[in-house]
Amino acid sequence: MKLIVTGGAGFIGSNFIFHWRSAHPEDQIICLDKLTYAGNLSTLKDILDAPNFKFVKADICDRPTVYALFEEEKPDVVVNFAAESHVDRSIEDPSIFLKTNILGTSVLMDACRKYGITRYHQVSTDEVYGDLPLDRPDLMFTEETPIHTSSPYSASKASADLLVLAYHRTYGLPVTISRCSNNYGPYHFPEKLIPLMIINALHDEKLPVYGDGKNVRDWLYVEDHCRAIDLIIHKGKVGEIYNVGGHNEMANIDIVKLICKALGKPESLIEHVTDRKGHDRRYAIDPAKIHRELGWLPETKFADGIKKTIDWYLNHEDWWQPIIDGEYQNYYQQMYGNR
Ligand code: NAD
Ligand code: TYD
């Protein structure tokens, strides 16, 4: 099988490539990535010259280049991870989110129609469902929960999902969609909650918790997400949406305290800062469908996954230090300077 994996130099896409190469070593993978601020070729350095792997630097919105790649490679499967993924950045400037996340998705699917594929898989998010109240722990997102977005990021991802379903109904494109909860693990870009708190704590810097810190996210170890996508590609039903999550709801403040404890740092580093605009209160996925129909279950308990993740950041300063030494400094100042 030959796959084009877009966004494979980012957090989940790179973990997915590592997963797929080890689970299906006979398959060929072409990683298409624009290498935005969030893409790191260093993540893929050990496989760049490997047989069955090719890296192509390109923008999914660049139609002629995408078509030329499909014409040359004739992929069987396309897995689309490429996206602008950070909610805070989408609040500062939505435009690139609309371009990459919506228009880029349509270019990829047009290429799939033109050259023919057996599956187009869209990597989506639980954020398309909006949020849930803290005082109703019985409520969870199912695949039938109406789309109700809060941020420009989630609105762009929801728009892409609608387009994917429309291409299935209108053109018969063989699509699947996965909507996963928050991931954590190796190669997570330092702007996101868990790596940001680990790296700041290591430097004895303030740990900026938005608002009261009681917002809840449903955390899943990245490898479990990658296995779910693998299963959906192999066994999932075309035209279907699958929610992916591990029943692991945690308040942000508890995660930050846990990181302090694991690193032996004082909780006095925690600073409550101005809340995110439109901040979603709680996410919670009901993964019953993917369990029932495809037999998927998460394998990594949060206690083990967070330990592995913290250890990974302790042992891979060579990966994250160049990132935080670069343009990230300006971002951090702009985002947190006067918060
Ligand atoms: P990320 O920001 O770490 O990586 C995104 C990758 O896409 C980067 O390598 C970047 O260079 C590339 N990219 C961006 N714009 C591109 C373009 N126009 N053309 C080609 N490549 C481009 O993101 P992530 O956290 O790995 O998320 C991957 C996907 O999973 C996204 O679609 C996101 O919406 C979805 N998702 C993420 C989470 C999460 O917790 N991180 C949860 C559910 C779903
Ligand atoms: P994030 O990792 O950006 O993921 P998402 O917004 O997609 O869920 O944020 C996770 C939660 O952590 C979210 O409720 C916002 C909060 N947060 C902070 O409190 N401080 C921070 O510095 C960051 C980046 C996030």
Coordinates of C-alpha atoms and ligand atoms in Angstrom, one line a residue:
M1 CA 0.0 0.0 0.0
K2 CA 1.2 3.5 -0.7
L3 CA 0.1 6.4 1.6
I4 CA 0.4 10.1 1.3
V5 CA 0.5 11.5 4.9
T6 CA 0.1 15.2 5.0
G7 CA 1.4 17.2 8.1
G8 CA 3.7 14.3 8.9
A9 CA 6.4 16.7 10.3
G10 CA 4.0 17.8 13.0
F11 CA 3.1 16.2 16.4
I12 CA 0.5 13.5 15.6
G13 CA 1.5 13.1 11.9
S14 CA 5.1 12.1 12.8
N15 CA 3.9 9.7 15.5
F16 CA 1.5 8.2 13.0
I17 CA 4.4 7.7 10.4
F18 CA 6.5 6.0 13.1
H19 CA 3.5 3.8 14.1
W20 CA 2.7 2.9 10.5
R21 CA 6.3 2.0 9.5
S22 CA 6.5 -0.3 12.4
A23 CA 3.1 -1.9 12.0
H24 CA 3.2 -2.1 8.2
P25 CA 6.9 -2.1 7.2
E26 CA 6.1 -3.2 3.6
D27 CA 4.0 0.0 2.9
Q28 CA 5.4 3.1 1.2
I29 CA 4.9 6.5 2.9
I30 CA 5.2 9.9 1.3
C31 CA 5.1 12.7 3.8
L32 CA 3.8 16.0 2.4
D33 CA 4.4 18.9 4.7
K34 CA 4.8 22.7 4.3
L35 CA 7.1 22.9 7.3
T36 CA 5.3 25.8 8.9
Y37 CA 6.5 26.9 12.4
A38 CA 4.9 23.7 13.7
G39 CA 6.6 21.3 11.3
N40 CA 10.0 20.0 12.2
L41 CA 12.1 18.0 9.8
S42 CA 14.4 17.0 12.6
T43 CA 11.6 14.8 14.0
L44 CA 11.9 12.7 10.8
K45 CA 15.7 12.8 10.6
D46 CA 16.2 9.1 11.3
I47 CA 13.9 8.0 8.4
L48 CA 14.6 10.6 5.8
D49 CA 16.9 8.2 3.8
A50 CA 14.9 5.1 4.6
P51 CA 13.6 2.9 1.9
N52 CA 9.8 3.1 1.6
F53 CA 9.8 6.7 2.8
K54 CA 9.9 10.0 1.0
F55 CA 9.6 13.6 2.3
V56 CA 8.1 16.3 0.0
K57 CA 8.0 19.9 1.2
A58 CA 4.8 21.4 -0.2
D59 CA 1.6 23.2 0.7
I60 CA -1.7 21.3 0.6
C61 CA -3.2 24.5 -0.9
D62 CA -0.8 24.4 -3.8
R63 CA -3.0 22.6 -6.4
P64 CA -0.5 22.2 -9.2
T65 CA 2.1 20.7 -6.9
V66 CA -0.4 18.5 -5.1
Y67 CA -1.7 17.2 -8.5
A68 CA 1.8 16.6 -9.8
L69 CA 2.6 14.6 -6.7
F70 CA -0.5 12.4 -7.0
E71 CA 0.2 11.9 -10.7
E72 CA 3.7 10.7 -10.0
E73 CA 3.0 8.6 -6.9
K74 CA -0.5 7.3 -7.5
P75 CA -1.2 6.8 -3.7
D76 CA -3.8 4.3 -2.5
V77 CA -4.5 6.1 0.8
V78 CA -4.3 9.8 1.8
V79 CA -4.3 10.7 5.6
N80 CA -4.7 14.4 6.2
F81 CA -3.1 15.7 9.4
A82 CA -2.0 19.0 7.8
A83 CA -3.6 21.9 9.6
E84 CA -3.1 25.0 11.6
S85 CA -3.8 23.5 15.0
H86 CA -3.4 26.0 17.8
V87 CA -6.6 27.7 19.1
D88 CA -4.8 30.7 20.5
R89 CA -3.2 31.5 17.1
S90 CA -6.6 31.1 15.5
I91 CA -8.0 33.8 17.8
E92 CA -5.2 36.2 16.9
D93 CA -5.6 35.6 13.1
P94 CA -8.2 33.2 11.6
S95 CA -7.3 33.6 7.9
I96 CA -4.5 31.0 7.6
F97 CA -6.8 28.5 9.4
L98 CA -9.5 29.0 6.8
K99 CA -7.0 28.6 4.0
T100 CA -5.1 25.5 5.2
N101 CA -7.8 23.7 7.1
I102 CA -10.7 24.2 4.6
L103 CA -9.3 25.0 1.2
G104 CA -6.3 22.7 1.7
T105 CA -8.7 19.9 2.4
S106 CA -10.6 20.5 -0.7
V107 CA -7.5 20.6 -2.9
L108 CA -6.4 17.2 -1.4
M109 CA -9.8 15.7 -2.1
D110 CA -9.9 17.1 -5.6
A111 CA -6.6 15.4 -6.2
C112 CA -8.1 12.1 -4.8
R113 CA -11.1 12.4 -7.2
K114 CA -8.9 13.2 -10.2
Y115 CA -6.3 10.4 -9.6
G116 CA -8.4 7.8 -7.7
I117 CA -7.7 6.5 -4.2
T118 CA -9.1 3.8 -2.1
R119 CA -9.4 5.9 1.0
Y120 CA -9.2 9.6 2.1
H121 CA -9.0 9.9 5.9
Q122 CA -9.6 13.2 7.5
V123 CA -8.0 13.7 11.0
S124 CA -10.5 15.9 12.8
T125 CA -11.1 16.9 16.4
D126 CA -13.7 16.7 19.2
E127 CA -13.6 20.5 19.2
V128 CA -16.1 20.5 16.4
Y129 CA -18.8 19.6 19.0
G130 CA -18.2 22.8 21.0
D131 CA -18.1 22.3 24.8
L132 CA -20.0 20.6 27.7
P133 CA -20.8 22.0 31.1
L134 CA -18.7 21.0 34.1
D135 CA -21.7 20.1 36.2
R136 CA -23.1 17.4 33.8
P137 CA -20.4 14.6 33.9
D138 CA -23.0 12.3 32.3
L139 CA -22.9 14.2 29.0
M140 CA -20.3 13.2 26.4
F141 CA -19.8 13.8 22.6
T142 CA -21.2 11.1 20.4
E143 CA -20.9 11.0 16.6
E144 CA -24.5 12.3 16.6
T145 CA -23.8 15.4 18.7
P146 CA -24.5 18.5 16.6
I147 CA -21.6 20.6 15.4
H148 CA -21.4 23.7 17.5
T149 CA -18.0 25.4 17.3
S150 CA -16.4 28.0 19.5
S151 CA -13.1 29.1 18.0
P152 CA -12.0 30.0 14.4
Y153 CA -9.8 26.8 14.7
S154 CA -12.8 24.5 15.5
A155 CA -15.0 26.3 13.0
S156 CA -12.4 25.6 10.3
K157 CA -12.1 22.0 11.2
A158 CA -15.9 21.6 11.3
S159 CA -16.1 23.2 7.8
A160 CA -13.5 20.7 6.5
D161 CA -15.5 17.8 8.0
L162 CA -18.7 19.0 6.2
L163 CA -16.8 19.3 3.0
V164 CA -15.4 15.7 3.4
L165 CA -18.9 14.4 3.9
A166 CA -20.2 16.4 1.0
Y167 CA -17.4 14.9 -1.3
H168 CA -18.6 11.4 -0.2
R169 CA -22.2 12.1 -0.9
T170 CA -21.8 14.1 -4.1
Y171 CA -18.8 12.4 -5.7
G172 CA -18.7 9.0 -3.9
L173 CA -15.2 9.7 -2.6
P174 CA -14.4 6.9 -0.1
V175 CA -13.8 9.0 3.0
T176 CA -13.6 8.4 6.7
I177 CA -13.3 11.0 9.6
S178 CA -11.9 10.5 13.1
R179 CA -12.6 13.1 15.8
C180 CA -10.2 12.7 18.6
S181 CA -9.8 14.4 22.0
N182 CA -6.6 16.1 23.1
N183 CA -3.4 14.2 22.4
Y184 CA -0.2 14.2 24.4
G185 CA 3.2 12.5 23.9
P186 CA 6.6 13.0 22.2
Y187 CA 7.2 15.7 19.6
H188 CA 4.3 17.9 20.8
F189 CA 5.0 21.5 19.9
P190 CA 5.9 23.6 23.0
E191 CA 3.1 26.1 22.5
K192 CA 0.5 23.4 23.7
L193 CA -0.4 23.0 27.4
I194 CA 1.6 19.9 28.4
P195 CA 4.9 20.6 26.7
L196 CA 4.7 24.3 27.5
M197 CA 4.3 23.5 31.2
I198 CA 7.0 20.9 31.2
I199 CA 9.6 23.2 29.6
N200 CA 8.6 26.3 31.6
A201 CA 8.8 24.2 34.8
L202 CA 12.3 22.9 33.9
H203 CA 13.4 26.5 33.5
D204 CA 11.7 27.6 36.8
E205 CA 9.5 30.0 34.7
K206 CA 5.9 30.9 35.5
L207 CA 3.2 28.4 34.5
P208 CA 0.5 30.4 32.9
V209 CA -2.9 28.8 33.6
Y210 CA -5.8 30.4 31.7
G211 CA -8.7 31.6 33.9
D212 CA -9.6 29.4 36.9
G213 CA -7.8 26.4 35.4
K214 CA -10.9 24.2 35.8
N215 CA -11.4 23.7 32.1
V216 CA -11.5 20.0 31.4
R217 CA -9.8 18.1 28.5
D218 CA -10.0 14.4 27.7
W219 CA -6.4 13.4 27.2
L220 CA -5.3 10.5 25.0
Y221 CA -1.7 9.2 24.5
V222 CA -0.8 9.9 20.9
E223 CA 0.1 6.3 20.0
D224 CA -3.5 5.2 20.9
H225 CA -4.8 7.8 18.5
C226 CA -2.4 6.5 15.7
R227 CA -3.7 3.0 16.3
A228 CA -7.3 4.2 16.0
I229 CA -6.6 5.8 12.6
D230 CA -4.8 2.7 11.4
L231 CA -7.9 0.6 12.4
I232 CA -10.3 3.0 10.7
I233 CA -8.3 2.9 7.5
H234 CA -8.2 -0.9 7.5
K235 CA -11.6 -1.7 8.9
G236 CA -13.7 1.5 9.1
K237 CA -16.8 1.9 7.0
V238 CA -16.6 4.5 4.2
G239 CA -18.7 7.6 4.9
E240 CA -18.5 7.2 8.7
I241 CA -17.3 9.3 11.5
Y242 CA -15.5 7.7 14.5
N243 CA -15.0 9.5 17.8
V244 CA -11.7 8.6 19.5
G245 CA -11.0 9.2 23.2
G246 CA -9.9 7.4 26.3
H247 CA -12.3 8.5 29.1
N248 CA -9.5 10.5 30.7
E249 CA -11.0 13.8 31.7
M250 CA -8.7 16.1 33.7
A251 CA -8.8 19.8 34.7
N252 CA -5.9 21.9 33.4
I253 CA -4.9 22.9 36.9
D254 CA -4.5 19.3 38.0
I255 CA -2.3 18.5 35.0
V256 CA -0.1 21.5 35.8
K257 CA 0.2 20.5 39.5
L258 CA 1.0 16.9 38.4
I259 CA 3.8 18.2 36.2
C260 CA 5.2 20.3 39.1
K261 CA 5.2 17.3 41.3
A262 CA 6.8 15.0 38.7
L263 CA 9.6 17.5 38.2
G264 CA 10.0 18.5 41.8
K265 CA 9.0 22.1 41.2
P266 CA 6.9 24.3 43.5
E267 CA 3.3 25.0 42.7
S268 CA 4.1 28.7 43.4
L269 CA 5.3 28.8 39.8
I270 CA 1.6 28.6 38.8
E271 CA 0.1 31.9 37.7
H272 CA -3.5 32.3 36.7
V273 CA -3.6 34.6 33.7
T274 CA -6.3 36.2 31.6
D275 CA -8.6 33.5 30.2
R276 CA -8.7 32.5 26.5
K277 CA -11.5 34.2 24.6
G278 CA -14.5 31.9 24.1
H279 CA -12.6 29.2 26.1
D280 CA -14.4 25.8 25.9
R281 CA -15.2 24.5 29.3
R282 CA -15.1 20.8 29.0
Y283 CA -14.5 18.2 26.3
A284 CA -15.5 14.5 26.8
I285 CA -15.6 11.8 24.1
D286 CA -17.8 8.8 24.0
P287 CA -15.7 6.3 22.1
A288 CA -18.4 3.5 22.2
K289 CA -18.7 3.3 18.4
I290 CA -15.1 2.7 17.6
H291 CA -14.9 0.2 20.4
R292 CA -18.0 -1.7 19.4
E293 CA -17.5 -1.7 15.6
L294 CA -13.7 -1.8 15.3
G295 CA -12.6 -3.2 18.7
W296 CA -10.4 -0.2 19.6
L297 CA -9.5 0.5 23.2
P298 CA -6.8 2.9 24.5
E299 CA -3.8 1.0 25.8
T300 CA -1.8 3.7 27.7
K301 CA -3.0 4.8 31.1
F302 CA -2.6 8.5 31.8
A303 CA -0.2 7.9 34.7
D304 CA 2.1 5.9 32.4
G305 CA 1.7 8.2 29.4
I306 CA 2.5 11.4 31.2
K307 CA 5.5 9.8 32.8
K308 CA 6.8 8.7 29.4
T309 CA 6.1 12.1 28.0
I310 CA 7.9 14.0 30.8
D311 CA 10.9 11.6 30.5
W312 CA 10.9 12.2 26.7
Y313 CA 11.1 16.0 27.1
L314 CA 13.9 15.5 29.8
N315 CA 15.8 13.4 27.3
H316 CA 15.2 15.4 24.1
E317 CA 16.3 18.9 24.9
D318 CA 18.1 18.7 21.5
W319 CA 14.6 18.6 19.9
W320 CA 12.8 21.4 21.7
Q321 CA 15.7 23.8 22.6
P322 CA 16.2 25.0 19.0
I323 CA 12.4 25.5 18.7
I324 CA 12.1 27.7 21.8
D325 CA 15.3 29.6 20.8
G326 CA 13.8 30.6 17.5
E327 CA 10.6 32.5 16.4
Y328 CA 8.8 30.9 19.4
Q329 CA 10.4 33.7 21.6
N330 CA 8.4 36.3 19.7
Y331 CA 5.2 34.2 19.8
Y332 CA 5.6 33.7 23.6
Q333 CA 6.2 37.4 24.2
Q334 CA 3.2 38.4 22.1
M335 CA 0.9 35.8 23.7
Y336 CA 2.0 35.9 27.3
G337 CA 3.8 39.2 27.7
N338 CA 0.9 41.3 29.0
R339 CA -1.5 38.5 29.9
Ligands
NAD1 P1 0.8 20.3 14.5 O1 0.5 21.7 14.5 O2 1.8 19.7 15.4 O3 1.3 19.8 13.0 C1 0.7 20.3 11.8 C2 1.6 19.9 10.7 O4 0.9 20.3 9.5 C3 2.9 20.6 10.7 O5 4.0 19.7 10.4 C4 2.8 21.7 9.6 O6 4.1 22.0 9.0 C5 1.9 21.0 8.7 N1 1.1 22.0 7.8 C6 0.5 23.1 8.3 N2 -0.1 23.8 7.2 C7 0.2 23.0 6.1 C8 0.0 23.2 4.7 N3 -0.8 24.3 4.3 N4 0.4 22.3 3.9 C9 1.1 21.2 4.3 N5 1.5 21.0 5.6 C10 1.0 21.9 6.5 O7 -0.6 19.6 14.6 P2 -1.0 18.2 15.4 O8 -1.3 18.5 16.8 O9 -0.1 17.1 15.0 O10 -2.4 17.9 14.7 C11 -2.5 17.2 13.5 C12 -4.0 17.1 13.1 O11 -4.7 16.4 14.2 C13 -4.7 18.4 12.9 O12 -5.5 18.3 11.8 C14 -5.5 18.7 14.1 O13 -6.6 19.4 13.9 C15 -5.8 17.2 14.5 N6 -6.0 17.0 16.0 C16 -5.1 17.4 16.9 C17 -5.3 17.1 18.2 C18 -4.3 17.4 19.3 O14 -4.5 17.2 20.5 N7 -3.1 17.9 18.9 C19 -6.5 16.4 18.7 C20 -7.4 16.0 17.7 C21 -7.2 16.3 16.3
TYD2 P1 -4.2 23.4 24.3 O1 -3.0 22.5 24.6 O2 -3.9 24.7 23.5 O3 -5.3 22.5 23.5 P2 -6.8 22.9 23.2 O4 -7.1 24.3 23.3 O5 -6.9 22.4 21.8 O6 -7.6 22.0 24.1 O7 -4.8 23.8 25.7 C1 -5.3 22.8 26.5 C2 -6.0 23.5 27.7 O8 -5.0 24.2 28.4 C3 -7.0 24.6 27.3 O9 -8.1 24.6 28.2 C4 -6.3 25.9 27.4 C5 -5.3 25.6 28.5 N1 -4.0 26.3 28.5 C6 -3.6 27.1 29.6 O10 -4.2 27.2 30.6 N2 -2.3 27.7 29.5 C7 -1.6 27.7 28.4 O11 -0.5 28.3 28.4 C8 -2.0 26.9 27.3 C9 -1.2 26.8 26.0 C10 -3.3 26.2 27.4

